[in-house]
Amino acid sequence: MKFEKMSKPSEGVIRNTSRFLYQAEALFGGIILGIVSWYLAHWRDTEKYPGARLCFTEIFAGFAIIYGSIAIWTYNWFPICFAVINFIFSLAFFSAFGALIEWDCNKNWVGWEENIGKGYKACWKTTEAFTFIAAFFFLVSTVFALMTTSATTEHHVHMIHRKASGTSSTAETQV
């Protein structure tokens, strides 16, 4: 038995895992979107503000919710296209994670502790964590999308070719 046949998971495992990953990506996008929206709603209370970082993260979190919700049901229509989209989302969330990590909570959040309390740091760390987890899940989804059989090839019926009998219903033409 070949190694490739032993190591590749079955279509059912790929299908269920892909659907789980897309559901999780939509869920993580919702968590990120909710927390980042809270930060955007309270930005006037501070002297310094990581606006571009939060807007970038919020935009991709919103797109992840929409994409994950649609891809749950359409994951096998165009798997190569979905693999590319998953990889782009993975890069976007890894870059958002890097941008969030670079913003130092201790020295840049002037006025947050007095006006809002110490809970803002835990929410910021939660946003960082879910951004990384979403990026990782999109990267794993890329691999599973590459292993998915397209719906067009899955339902393709091959025609049975018959051997020519030597007789024809049409008259032969002479040259």
CSV table of N, CA and C in Angstrom, one decimal:
chain,number,residue,atom,x,y,z
A,1,MET,N,0.8,-1.2,0.0
A,1,MET,CA,0.0,0.0,0.0
A,1,MET,C,0.9,1.2,0.0
A,2,LYS,N,0.5,2.2,-0.8
A,2,LYS,CA,1.3,3.5,-0.9
A,2,LYS,C,1.1,4.3,0.4
A,3,PHE,N,2.2,5.1,0.6
A,3,PHE,CA,2.1,6.0,1.8
A,3,PHE,C,1.1,7.1,1.6
A,4,GLU,N,0.9,7.6,0.4
A,4,GLU,CA,0.0,8.7,0.2
A,4,GLU,C,-1.5,8.2,0.5
A,5,LYS,N,-1.8,7.0,0.1
A,5,LYS,CA,-3.1,6.5,0.4
A,5,LYS,C,-3.4,6.3,1.9
A,6,MET,N,-2.3,5.9,2.6
A,6,MET,CA,-2.5,5.7,4.0
A,6,MET,C,-2.6,7.0,4.8
A,7,SER,N,-1.9,8.1,4.4
A,7,SER,CA,-1.8,9.3,5.2
A,7,SER,C,-2.9,10.3,4.9
A,8,LYS,N,-3.6,10.2,3.7
A,8,LYS,CA,-4.6,11.2,3.4
A,8,LYS,C,-5.9,10.8,4.1
A,9,PRO,N,-6.6,11.8,4.8
A,9,PRO,CA,-7.8,11.5,5.5
A,9,PRO,C,-9.0,11.3,4.4
A,10,SER,N,-10.0,10.6,4.9
A,10,SER,CA,-11.1,10.4,4.0
A,10,SER,C,-11.9,11.7,3.7
A,11,GLU,N,-12.7,11.6,2.7
A,11,GLU,CA,-13.5,12.8,2.3
A,11,GLU,C,-14.4,13.3,3.4
A,12,GLY,N,-15.0,12.3,4.2
A,12,GLY,CA,-15.9,12.7,5.3
A,12,GLY,C,-15.1,13.5,6.4
A,13,VAL,N,-13.9,13.0,6.7
A,13,VAL,CA,-13.1,13.7,7.7
A,13,VAL,C,-12.8,15.1,7.2
A,14,ILE,N,-12.4,15.2,5.9
A,14,ILE,CA,-12.0,16.5,5.4
A,14,ILE,C,-13.2,17.4,5.4
A,15,ARG,N,-14.4,16.9,5.0
A,15,ARG,CA,-15.6,17.7,4.9
A,15,ARG,C,-16.0,18.2,6.3
A,16,ASN,N,-16.0,17.4,7.3
A,16,ASN,CA,-16.4,17.8,8.6
A,16,ASN,C,-15.4,18.7,9.3
A,17,THR,N,-14.1,18.4,9.1
A,17,THR,CA,-13.1,19.3,9.6
A,17,THR,C,-13.1,20.7,9.0
A,18,SER,N,-13.3,20.7,7.7
A,18,SER,CA,-13.4,22.0,7.0
A,18,SER,C,-14.6,22.8,7.5
A,19,ARG,N,-15.7,22.2,7.7
A,19,ARG,CA,-16.9,22.9,8.2
A,19,ARG,C,-16.7,23.4,9.6
A,20,PHE,N,-16.0,22.6,10.4
A,20,PHE,CA,-15.7,23.0,11.8
A,20,PHE,C,-14.8,24.2,11.8
A,21,LEU,N,-13.8,24.2,10.9
A,21,LEU,CA,-12.8,25.3,10.8
A,21,LEU,C,-13.5,26.6,10.4
A,22,TYR,N,-14.3,26.5,9.4
A,22,TYR,CA,-15.0,27.7,8.9
A,22,TYR,C,-16.0,28.3,10.0
A,23,GLN,N,-16.6,27.4,10.7
A,23,GLN,CA,-17.5,27.8,11.9
A,23,GLN,C,-16.6,28.5,12.9
A,24,ALA,N,-15.5,27.9,13.3
A,24,ALA,CA,-14.6,28.5,14.3
A,24,ALA,C,-14.1,29.8,13.8
A,25,GLU,N,-13.7,30.0,12.5
A,25,GLU,CA,-13.2,31.2,12.0
A,25,GLU,C,-14.2,32.3,12.1
A,26,ALA,N,-15.5,32.0,11.8
A,26,ALA,CA,-16.6,33.0,11.9
A,26,ALA,C,-16.8,33.4,13.4
A,27,LEU,N,-16.7,32.4,14.3
A,27,LEU,CA,-16.8,32.7,15.7
A,27,LEU,C,-15.7,33.6,16.2
A,28,PHE,N,-14.5,33.2,15.9
A,28,PHE,CA,-13.3,34.0,16.3
A,28,PHE,C,-13.4,35.4,15.7
A,29,GLY,N,-13.9,35.6,14.5
A,29,GLY,CA,-14.1,36.9,13.9
A,29,GLY,C,-15.1,37.7,14.7
A,30,GLY,N,-16.2,37.0,15.1
A,30,GLY,CA,-17.2,37.7,16.0
A,30,GLY,C,-16.6,38.2,17.3
A,31,ILE,N,-15.8,37.4,17.9
A,31,ILE,CA,-15.2,37.8,19.2
A,31,ILE,C,-14.3,38.9,19.0
A,32,ILE,N,-13.4,38.9,18.0
A,32,ILE,CA,-12.5,39.9,17.7
A,32,ILE,C,-13.3,41.2,17.4
A,33,LEU,N,-14.3,41.1,16.5
A,33,LEU,CA,-15.1,42.3,16.1
A,33,LEU,C,-15.8,42.9,17.3
A,34,GLY,N,-16.3,42.1,18.2
A,34,GLY,CA,-17.0,42.7,19.4
A,34,GLY,C,-16.0,43.4,20.3
A,35,ILE,N,-14.9,42.9,20.6
A,35,ILE,CA,-13.9,43.5,21.5
A,35,ILE,C,-13.3,44.8,20.9
A,36,VAL,N,-12.9,44.7,19.6
A,36,VAL,CA,-12.3,45.8,18.9
A,36,VAL,C,-13.4,46.9,18.8
A,37,SER,N,-14.6,46.6,18.5
A,37,SER,CA,-15.7,47.6,18.4
A,37,SER,C,-15.8,48.3,19.8
A,38,TRP,N,-15.7,47.6,20.9
A,38,TRP,CA,-15.8,48.3,22.2
A,38,TRP,C,-14.6,49.3,22.3
A,39,TYR,N,-13.4,48.9,21.9
A,39,TYR,CA,-12.3,49.8,22.0
A,39,TYR,C,-12.5,51.0,21.1
A,40,LEU,N,-13.1,50.8,19.9
A,40,LEU,CA,-13.3,51.9,19.0
A,40,LEU,C,-14.4,52.9,19.6
A,41,ALA,N,-15.3,52.3,20.3
A,41,ALA,CA,-16.4,53.1,20.9
A,41,ALA,C,-15.9,54.0,22.1
A,42,HIS,N,-14.8,53.6,22.7
A,42,HIS,CA,-14.3,54.3,23.9
A,42,HIS,C,-13.0,55.0,23.6
A,43,TRP,N,-12.6,55.3,22.4
A,43,TRP,CA,-11.3,55.9,22.1
A,43,TRP,C,-11.2,57.3,22.5
A,44,ARG,N,-12.3,58.0,22.6
A,44,ARG,CA,-12.3,59.4,23.0
A,44,ARG,C,-11.8,59.6,24.4
A,45,ASP,N,-11.9,58.6,25.2
A,45,ASP,CA,-11.5,58.7,26.6
A,45,ASP,C,-10.0,58.7,26.8
A,46,THR,N,-9.2,58.5,25.8
A,46,THR,CA,-7.7,58.4,25.9
A,46,THR,C,-7.0,59.5,25.1
A,47,GLU,N,-5.7,59.7,25.5
A,47,GLU,CA,-4.9,60.6,24.8
A,47,GLU,C,-4.2,60.0,23.6
A,48,LYS,N,-3.9,58.7,23.7
A,48,LYS,CA,-3.2,58.0,22.6
A,48,LYS,C,-4.2,56.9,22.1
A,49,TYR,N,-4.2,56.6,20.8
A,49,TYR,CA,-5.2,55.7,20.2
A,49,TYR,C,-4.6,54.9,19.1
A,50,PRO,N,-4.7,53.6,19.1
A,50,PRO,CA,-4.2,52.8,18.0
A,50,PRO,C,-5.2,52.6,16.9
A,51,GLY,N,-5.7,53.7,16.3
A,51,GLY,CA,-6.8,53.6,15.4
A,51,GLY,C,-6.6,52.7,14.2
A,52,ALA,N,-5.5,52.9,13.5
A,52,ALA,CA,-5.3,52.1,12.2
A,52,ALA,C,-5.2,50.6,12.5
A,53,ARG,N,-4.6,50.3,13.6
A,53,ARG,CA,-4.4,48.9,14.0
A,53,ARG,C,-5.8,48.3,14.3
A,54,LEU,N,-6.6,49.0,15.0
A,54,LEU,CA,-8.0,48.5,15.3
A,54,LEU,C,-8.9,48.4,14.1
A,55,CYS,N,-8.8,49.5,13.3
A,55,CYS,CA,-9.7,49.5,12.1
A,55,CYS,C,-9.3,48.3,11.1
A,56,PHE,N,-8.0,48.1,11.0
A,56,PHE,CA,-7.5,47.0,10.1
A,56,PHE,C,-8.0,45.6,10.7
A,57,THR,N,-7.9,45.5,12.0
A,57,THR,CA,-8.3,44.2,12.6
A,57,THR,C,-9.8,44.1,12.5
A,58,GLU,N,-10.6,45.2,12.7
A,58,GLU,CA,-12.0,45.1,12.7
A,58,GLU,C,-12.5,44.8,11.3
A,59,ILE,N,-11.9,45.3,10.3
A,59,ILE,CA,-12.4,45.1,8.9
A,59,ILE,C,-12.2,43.6,8.6
A,60,PHE,N,-11.0,43.1,8.9
A,60,PHE,CA,-10.8,41.7,8.5
A,60,PHE,C,-11.6,40.7,9.4
A,61,ALA,N,-11.9,41.1,10.6
A,61,ALA,CA,-12.8,40.3,11.5
A,61,ALA,C,-14.2,40.2,10.9
A,62,GLY,N,-14.7,41.4,10.4
A,62,GLY,CA,-16.0,41.4,9.8
A,62,GLY,C,-16.0,40.6,8.5
A,63,PHE,N,-15.0,40.7,7.7
A,63,PHE,CA,-14.9,39.8,6.5
A,63,PHE,C,-14.8,38.4,6.9
A,64,ALA,N,-14.2,38.0,7.9
A,64,ALA,CA,-14.0,36.6,8.4
A,64,ALA,C,-15.4,36.1,8.8
A,65,ILE,N,-16.2,36.9,9.4
A,65,ILE,CA,-17.5,36.4,9.8
A,65,ILE,C,-18.4,36.1,8.6
A,66,ILE,N,-18.3,37.0,7.6
A,66,ILE,CA,-19.1,36.8,6.4
A,66,ILE,C,-18.6,35.6,5.6
A,67,TYR,N,-17.3,35.6,5.4
A,67,TYR,CA,-16.6,34.5,4.6
A,67,TYR,C,-16.8,33.1,5.3
A,68,GLY,N,-16.6,33.1,6.6
A,68,GLY,CA,-16.8,31.8,7.3
A,68,GLY,C,-18.2,31.3,7.2
A,69,SER,N,-19.1,32.2,7.3
A,69,SER,CA,-20.5,31.8,7.3
A,69,SER,C,-21.0,31.3,5.9
A,70,ILE,N,-20.4,31.8,4.9
A,70,ILE,CA,-20.7,31.4,3.5
A,70,ILE,C,-19.9,30.1,3.2
A,71,ALA,N,-18.7,30.0,3.6
A,71,ALA,CA,-17.8,28.9,3.3
A,71,ALA,C,-18.2,27.6,4.0
A,72,ILE,N,-19.0,27.7,5.0
A,72,ILE,CA,-19.4,26.4,5.7
A,72,ILE,C,-20.2,25.6,4.7
A,73,TRP,N,-21.0,26.2,3.9
A,73,TRP,CA,-21.9,25.5,2.9
A,73,TRP,C,-21.3,25.3,1.5
A,74,THR,N,-20.3,26.2,1.2
A,74,THR,CA,-19.8,26.2,-0.2
A,74,THR,C,-18.4,25.8,-0.3
A,75,TYR,N,-17.8,25.1,0.7
A,75,TYR,CA,-16.4,24.9,0.8
A,75,TYR,C,-15.9,24.0,-0.3
A,76,ASN,N,-16.7,23.2,-1.0
A,76,ASN,CA,-16.2,22.3,-2.0
A,76,ASN,C,-16.6,22.8,-3.4
A,77,TRP,N,-17.1,24.0,-3.6
A,77,TRP,CA,-17.4,24.5,-4.9
A,77,TRP,C,-16.1,24.8,-5.7
A,78,PHE,N,-15.2,25.6,-5.1
A,78,PHE,CA,-14.0,26.0,-5.7
A,78,PHE,C,-12.9,25.9,-4.7
A,79,PRO,N,-12.4,24.7,-4.4
A,79,PRO,CA,-11.5,24.6,-3.3
A,79,PRO,C,-10.1,25.3,-3.5
A,80,ILE,N,-9.6,25.4,-4.7
A,80,ILE,CA,-8.4,26.1,-4.9
A,80,ILE,C,-8.5,27.6,-4.6
A,81,CYS,N,-9.6,28.1,-5.1
A,81,CYS,CA,-9.9,29.5,-4.8
A,81,CYS,C,-10.1,29.8,-3.3
A,82,PHE,N,-10.8,28.9,-2.6
A,82,PHE,CA,-10.9,29.0,-1.2
A,82,PHE,C,-9.6,28.9,-0.5
A,83,ALA,N,-8.7,28.0,-1.0
A,83,ALA,CA,-7.4,27.9,-0.4
A,83,ALA,C,-6.6,29.2,-0.5
A,84,VAL,N,-6.7,29.9,-1.6
A,84,VAL,CA,-6.0,31.2,-1.8
A,84,VAL,C,-6.6,32.2,-0.8
A,85,ILE,N,-7.9,32.3,-0.8
A,85,ILE,CA,-8.6,33.2,0.1
A,85,ILE,C,-8.3,32.9,1.6
A,86,ASN,N,-8.2,31.7,2.0
A,86,ASN,CA,-7.9,31.3,3.3
A,86,ASN,C,-6.4,31.7,3.7
A,87,PHE,N,-5.5,31.6,2.7
A,87,PHE,CA,-4.1,32.0,2.9
A,87,PHE,C,-4.0,33.5,3.1
A,88,ILE,N,-4.8,34.2,2.3
A,88,ILE,CA,-4.8,35.7,2.4
A,88,ILE,C,-5.3,36.1,3.7
A,89,PHE,N,-6.4,35.5,4.2
A,89,PHE,CA,-7.0,35.8,5.5
A,89,PHE,C,-5.9,35.4,6.6
A,90,SER,N,-5.2,34.3,6.4
A,90,SER,CA,-4.2,34.0,7.4
A,90,SER,C,-3.1,35.0,7.5
A,91,LEU,N,-2.6,35.5,6.4
A,91,LEU,CA,-1.6,36.6,6.4
A,91,LEU,C,-2.2,37.8,7.0
A,92,ALA,N,-3.4,38.2,6.7
A,92,ALA,CA,-4.0,39.4,7.2
A,92,ALA,C,-4.2,39.3,8.8
A,93,PHE,N,-4.6,38.2,9.3
A,93,PHE,CA,-4.7,38.0,10.7
A,93,PHE,C,-3.4,37.9,11.4
A,94,PHE,N,-2.4,37.3,10.8
A,94,PHE,CA,-1.0,37.3,11.4
A,94,PHE,C,-0.5,38.7,11.4
A,95,SER,N,-0.7,39.5,10.4
A,95,SER,CA,-0.3,40.9,10.4
A,95,SER,C,-1.0,41.8,11.4
A,96,ALA,N,-2.3,41.5,11.6
A,96,ALA,CA,-3.1,42.2,12.6
A,96,ALA,C,-2.6,41.8,14.0
A,97,PHE,N,-2.3,40.5,14.2
A,97,PHE,CA,-1.7,40.1,15.4
A,97,PHE,C,-0.4,40.8,15.7
A,98,GLY,N,0.5,40.9,14.7
A,98,GLY,CA,1.7,41.6,14.9
A,98,GLY,C,1.5,43.1,15.3
A,99,ALA,N,0.5,43.7,14.6
A,99,ALA,CA,0.2,45.1,14.9
A,99,ALA,C,-0.3,45.3,16.3
A,100,LEU,N,-1.2,44.4,16.8
A,100,LEU,CA,-1.7,44.5,18.1
A,100,LEU,C,-0.6,44.2,19.2
A,101,ILE,N,0.3,43.3,18.9
A,101,ILE,CA,1.4,43.0,19.8
A,101,ILE,C,2.3,44.2,20.0
A,102,GLU,N,2.5,44.9,18.9
A,102,GLU,CA,3.5,46.0,19.0
A,102,GLU,C,2.9,47.2,19.8
A,103,TRP,N,1.6,47.3,20.0
A,103,TRP,CA,1.1,48.3,20.8
A,103,TRP,C,1.2,48.0,22.3
A,104,ASP,N,2.0,48.7,23.0
A,104,ASP,CA,2.2,48.4,24.4
A,104,ASP,C,1.1,48.9,25.3
A,105,CYS,N,0.4,48.0,26.0
A,105,CYS,CA,-0.7,48.4,26.8
A,105,CYS,C,-0.2,49.3,28.0
A,106,ASN,N,0.9,49.0,28.6
A,106,ASN,CA,1.3,49.7,29.8
A,106,ASN,C,1.7,51.2,29.6
A,107,LYS,N,2.3,51.5,28.5
A,107,LYS,CA,2.8,52.9,28.3
A,107,LYS,C,1.9,53.7,27.4
A,108,ASN,N,1.1,53.1,26.5
A,108,ASN,CA,0.3,53.8,25.5
A,108,ASN,C,-1.1,54.1,25.9
A,109,TRP,N,-1.6,53.4,26.9
A,109,TRP,CA,-3.0,53.6,27.3
A,109,TRP,C,-3.2,54.6,28.4
A,110,VAL,N,-2.8,55.8,28.2
A,110,VAL,CA,-2.9,56.9,29.1
A,110,VAL,C,-4.4,57.2,29.3
A,111,GLY,N,-4.9,57.1,30.6
A,111,GLY,CA,-6.2,57.5,30.9
A,111,GLY,C,-7.2,56.3,30.9
A,112,TRP,N,-6.8,55.2,30.4
A,112,TRP,CA,-7.8,54.1,30.4
A,112,TRP,C,-8.0,53.5,31.7
A,113,GLU,N,-7.0,53.4,32.6
A,113,GLU,CA,-7.2,52.8,33.9
A,113,GLU,C,-8.1,53.6,34.8
A,114,GLU,N,-7.9,54.9,34.7
A,114,GLU,CA,-8.8,55.8,35.5
A,114,GLU,C,-10.2,55.8,35.1
A,115,ASN,N,-10.4,55.9,33.8
A,115,ASN,CA,-11.8,56.0,33.3
A,115,ASN,C,-12.6,54.7,33.1
A,116,ILE,N,-11.9,53.6,32.8
A,116,ILE,CA,-12.5,52.4,32.5
A,116,ILE,C,-12.2,51.3,33.4
A,117,GLY,N,-11.0,51.3,34.0
A,117,GLY,CA,-10.6,50.2,34.9
A,117,GLY,C,-9.5,49.3,34.3
A,118,LYS,N,-9.1,48.4,35.1
A,118,LYS,CA,-8.0,47.5,34.7
A,118,LYS,C,-8.4,46.4,33.7
A,119,GLY,N,-9.7,46.2,33.5
A,119,GLY,CA,-10.2,45.2,32.6
A,119,GLY,C,-9.8,45.4,31.2
A,120,TYR,N,-9.4,46.6,30.8
A,120,TYR,CA,-9.1,46.8,29.4
A,120,TYR,C,-7.9,46.0,28.9
A,121,LYS,N,-6.9,45.8,29.8
A,121,LYS,CA,-5.7,45.0,29.5
A,121,LYS,C,-6.1,43.6,29.2
A,122,ALA,N,-7.0,43.0,30.0
A,122,ALA,CA,-7.4,41.6,29.7
A,122,ALA,C,-8.1,41.5,28.4
A,123,CYS,N,-8.9,42.5,28.1
A,123,CYS,CA,-9.6,42.4,26.8
A,123,CYS,C,-8.7,42.6,25.6
A,124,TRP,N,-7.6,43.4,25.8
A,124,TRP,CA,-6.6,43.6,24.8
A,124,TRP,C,-5.9,42.3,24.5
A,125,LYS,N,-5.5,41.7,25.6
A,125,LYS,CA,-4.8,40.4,25.5
A,125,LYS,C,-5.7,39.3,24.8
A,126,THR,N,-6.9,39.3,25.1
A,126,THR,CA,-7.9,38.4,24.5
A,126,THR,C,-8.0,38.7,23.0
A,127,THR,N,-8.0,39.9,22.6
A,127,THR,CA,-8.0,40.2,21.2
A,127,THR,C,-6.8,39.7,20.5
A,128,GLU,N,-5.6,39.9,21.1
A,128,GLU,CA,-4.4,39.4,20.6
A,128,GLU,C,-4.4,37.9,20.4
A,129,ALA,N,-4.9,37.2,21.4
A,129,ALA,CA,-5.0,35.7,21.4
A,129,ALA,C,-5.9,35.2,20.3
A,130,PHE,N,-7.1,35.8,20.2
A,130,PHE,CA,-8.1,35.3,19.2
A,130,PHE,C,-7.6,35.7,17.8
A,131,THR,N,-6.9,36.8,17.7
A,131,THR,CA,-6.4,37.1,16.4
A,131,THR,C,-5.4,36.1,15.9
A,132,PHE,N,-4.5,35.7,16.8
A,132,PHE,CA,-3.5,34.6,16.5
A,132,PHE,C,-4.2,33.3,16.2
A,133,ILE,N,-5.2,32.9,17.0
A,133,ILE,CA,-5.9,31.7,16.8
A,133,ILE,C,-6.6,31.7,15.5
A,134,ALA,N,-7.3,32.8,15.1
A,134,ALA,CA,-8.0,32.9,13.8
A,134,ALA,C,-7.0,32.8,12.7
A,135,ALA,N,-5.8,33.4,12.8
A,135,ALA,CA,-4.8,33.3,11.7
A,135,ALA,C,-4.4,31.8,11.6
A,136,PHE,N,-4.2,31.1,12.7
A,136,PHE,CA,-3.7,29.7,12.6
A,136,PHE,C,-4.8,28.9,12.0
A,137,PHE,N,-6.1,29.1,12.4
A,137,PHE,CA,-7.2,28.3,11.8
A,137,PHE,C,-7.3,28.6,10.3
A,138,PHE,N,-7.1,29.8,9.9
A,138,PHE,CA,-7.2,30.1,8.4
A,138,PHE,C,-6.0,29.4,7.7
A,139,LEU,N,-4.9,29.2,8.4
A,139,LEU,CA,-3.7,28.5,7.7
A,139,LEU,C,-4.1,27.0,7.6
A,140,VAL,N,-4.6,26.5,8.7
A,140,VAL,CA,-5.0,25.0,8.6
A,140,VAL,C,-6.1,24.8,7.6
A,141,SER,N,-7.1,25.8,7.4
A,141,SER,CA,-8.1,25.7,6.4
A,141,SER,C,-7.5,25.7,5.0
A,142,THR,N,-6.4,26.4,4.9
A,142,THR,CA,-5.8,26.4,3.5
A,142,THR,C,-5.3,25.0,3.2
A,143,VAL,N,-4.8,24.3,4.1
A,143,VAL,CA,-4.3,22.9,3.9
A,143,VAL,C,-5.5,22.0,3.6
A,144,PHE,N,-6.6,22.2,4.3
A,144,PHE,CA,-7.8,21.3,4.1
A,144,PHE,C,-8.5,21.7,2.8
A,145,ALA,N,-8.4,22.9,2.4
A,145,ALA,CA,-9.0,23.3,1.1
A,145,ALA,C,-8.3,22.7,0.0
A,146,LEU,N,-7.0,22.6,0.1
A,146,LEU,CA,-6.2,22.0,-0.9
A,146,LEU,C,-6.4,20.5,-1.0
A,147,MET,N,-6.9,19.8,0.1
A,147,MET,CA,-7.2,18.4,0.1
A,147,MET,C,-8.6,18.1,-0.3
A,148,THR,N,-9.4,19.1,-0.4
A,148,THR,CA,-10.9,19.0,-0.7
A,148,THR,C,-11.0,18.6,-2.2
A,149,THR,N,-11.9,17.7,-2.5
A,149,THR,CA,-12.2,17.4,-3.8
A,149,THR,C,-13.3,18.3,-4.3
A,150,SER,N,-13.2,18.9,-5.5
A,150,SER,CA,-14.1,19.9,-6.0
A,150,SER,C,-15.5,19.2,-6.2
A,151,ALA,N,-16.5,19.9,-6.0
A,151,ALA,CA,-17.9,19.4,-6.2
A,151,ALA,C,-18.1,19.0,-7.7
A,152,THR,N,-17.4,19.8,-8.6
A,152,THR,CA,-17.6,19.5,-10.0
A,152,THR,C,-16.9,18.2,-10.4
A,153,THR,N,-15.8,17.9,-9.8
A,153,THR,CA,-15.1,16.6,-10.2
A,153,THR,C,-15.7,15.4,-9.4
A,154,GLU,N,-16.3,15.7,-8.2
A,154,GLU,CA,-16.9,14.7,-7.4
A,154,GLU,C,-18.1,14.1,-8.0
A,155,HIS,N,-18.9,14.9,-8.7
A,155,HIS,CA,-20.2,14.4,-9.3
A,155,HIS,C,-20.1,14.2,-10.8
A,156,HIS,N,-18.9,14.2,-11.3
A,156,HIS,CA,-18.7,14.0,-12.8
A,156,HIS,C,-18.9,12.5,-13.1
A,157,VAL,N,-19.8,12.3,-14.1
A,157,VAL,CA,-20.0,10.9,-14.5
A,157,VAL,C,-19.2,10.7,-15.8
A,158,HIS,N,-18.4,9.6,-15.7
A,158,HIS,CA,-17.6,9.3,-16.9
A,158,HIS,C,-18.4,8.5,-17.9
A,159,MET,N,-18.3,8.8,-19.1
A,159,MET,CA,-19.0,8.1,-20.2
A,159,MET,C,-18.3,6.8,-20.5
A,160,ILE,N,-19.0,5.7,-20.6
A,160,ILE,CA,-18.4,4.4,-21.0
A,160,ILE,C,-18.2,4.4,-22.5
A,161,HIS,N,-17.0,4.3,-22.9
A,161,HIS,CA,-16.7,4.3,-24.4
A,161,HIS,C,-16.8,2.9,-24.9
A,162,ARG,N,-17.5,2.8,-26.0
A,162,ARG,CA,-17.7,1.5,-26.7
A,162,ARG,C,-16.6,1.4,-27.8
A,163,LYS,N,-16.3,0.2,-28.0
A,163,LYS,CA,-15.3,-0.2,-29.1
A,163,LYS,C,-16.1,-0.1,-30.4
A,164,ALA,N,-15.5,0.4,-31.4
A,164,ALA,CA,-16.2,0.5,-32.7
A,164,ALA,C,-16.4,-0.9,-33.2
A,165,SER,N,-17.6,-1.1,-33.8
A,165,SER,CA,-18.0,-2.4,-34.3
A,165,SER,C,-17.6,-2.7,-35.7
A,166,GLY,N,-17.2,-1.7,-36.4
A,166,GLY,CA,-16.8,-1.9,-37.8
A,166,GLY,C,-17.9,-1.6,-38.8
A,167,THR,N,-19.1,-1.6,-38.3
A,167,THR,CA,-20.2,-1.2,-39.1
A,167,THR,C,-20.8,0.1,-38.8
A,168,SER,N,-21.3,0.8,-39.7
A,168,SER,CA,-21.8,2.1,-39.4
A,168,SER,C,-23.2,2.2,-40.0
A,169,SER,N,-24.0,3.1,-39.5
A,169,SER,CA,-25.4,3.3,-40.0
A,169,SER,C,-25.4,4.3,-41.2
A,170,THR,N,-24.2,4.9,-41.4
A,170,THR,CA,-24.1,5.9,-42.5
A,170,THR,C,-23.3,5.2,-43.6
A,171,ALA,N,-23.6,5.6,-44.8
A,171,ALA,CA,-22.9,5.1,-46.0
A,171,ALA,C,-21.5,5.7,-46.0
A,172,GLU,N,-20.6,4.8,-46.5
A,172,GLU,CA,-19.2,5.3,-46.6
A,172,GLU,C,-19.1,6.2,-47.9
A,173,THR,N,-18.2,7.2,-47.7
A,173,THR,CA,-18.0,8.0,-48.9
A,173,THR,C,-16.7,7.6,-49.6
A,174,GLN,N,-16.8,7.6,-50.9
A,174,GLN,CA,-15.6,7.3,-51.6
A,174,GLN,C,-14.8,8.5,-52.0
A,175,VAL,N,-13.6,8.5,-52.0
A,175,VAL,CA,-12.7,9.6,-52.3
A,175,VAL,C,-12.2,9.5,-53.7
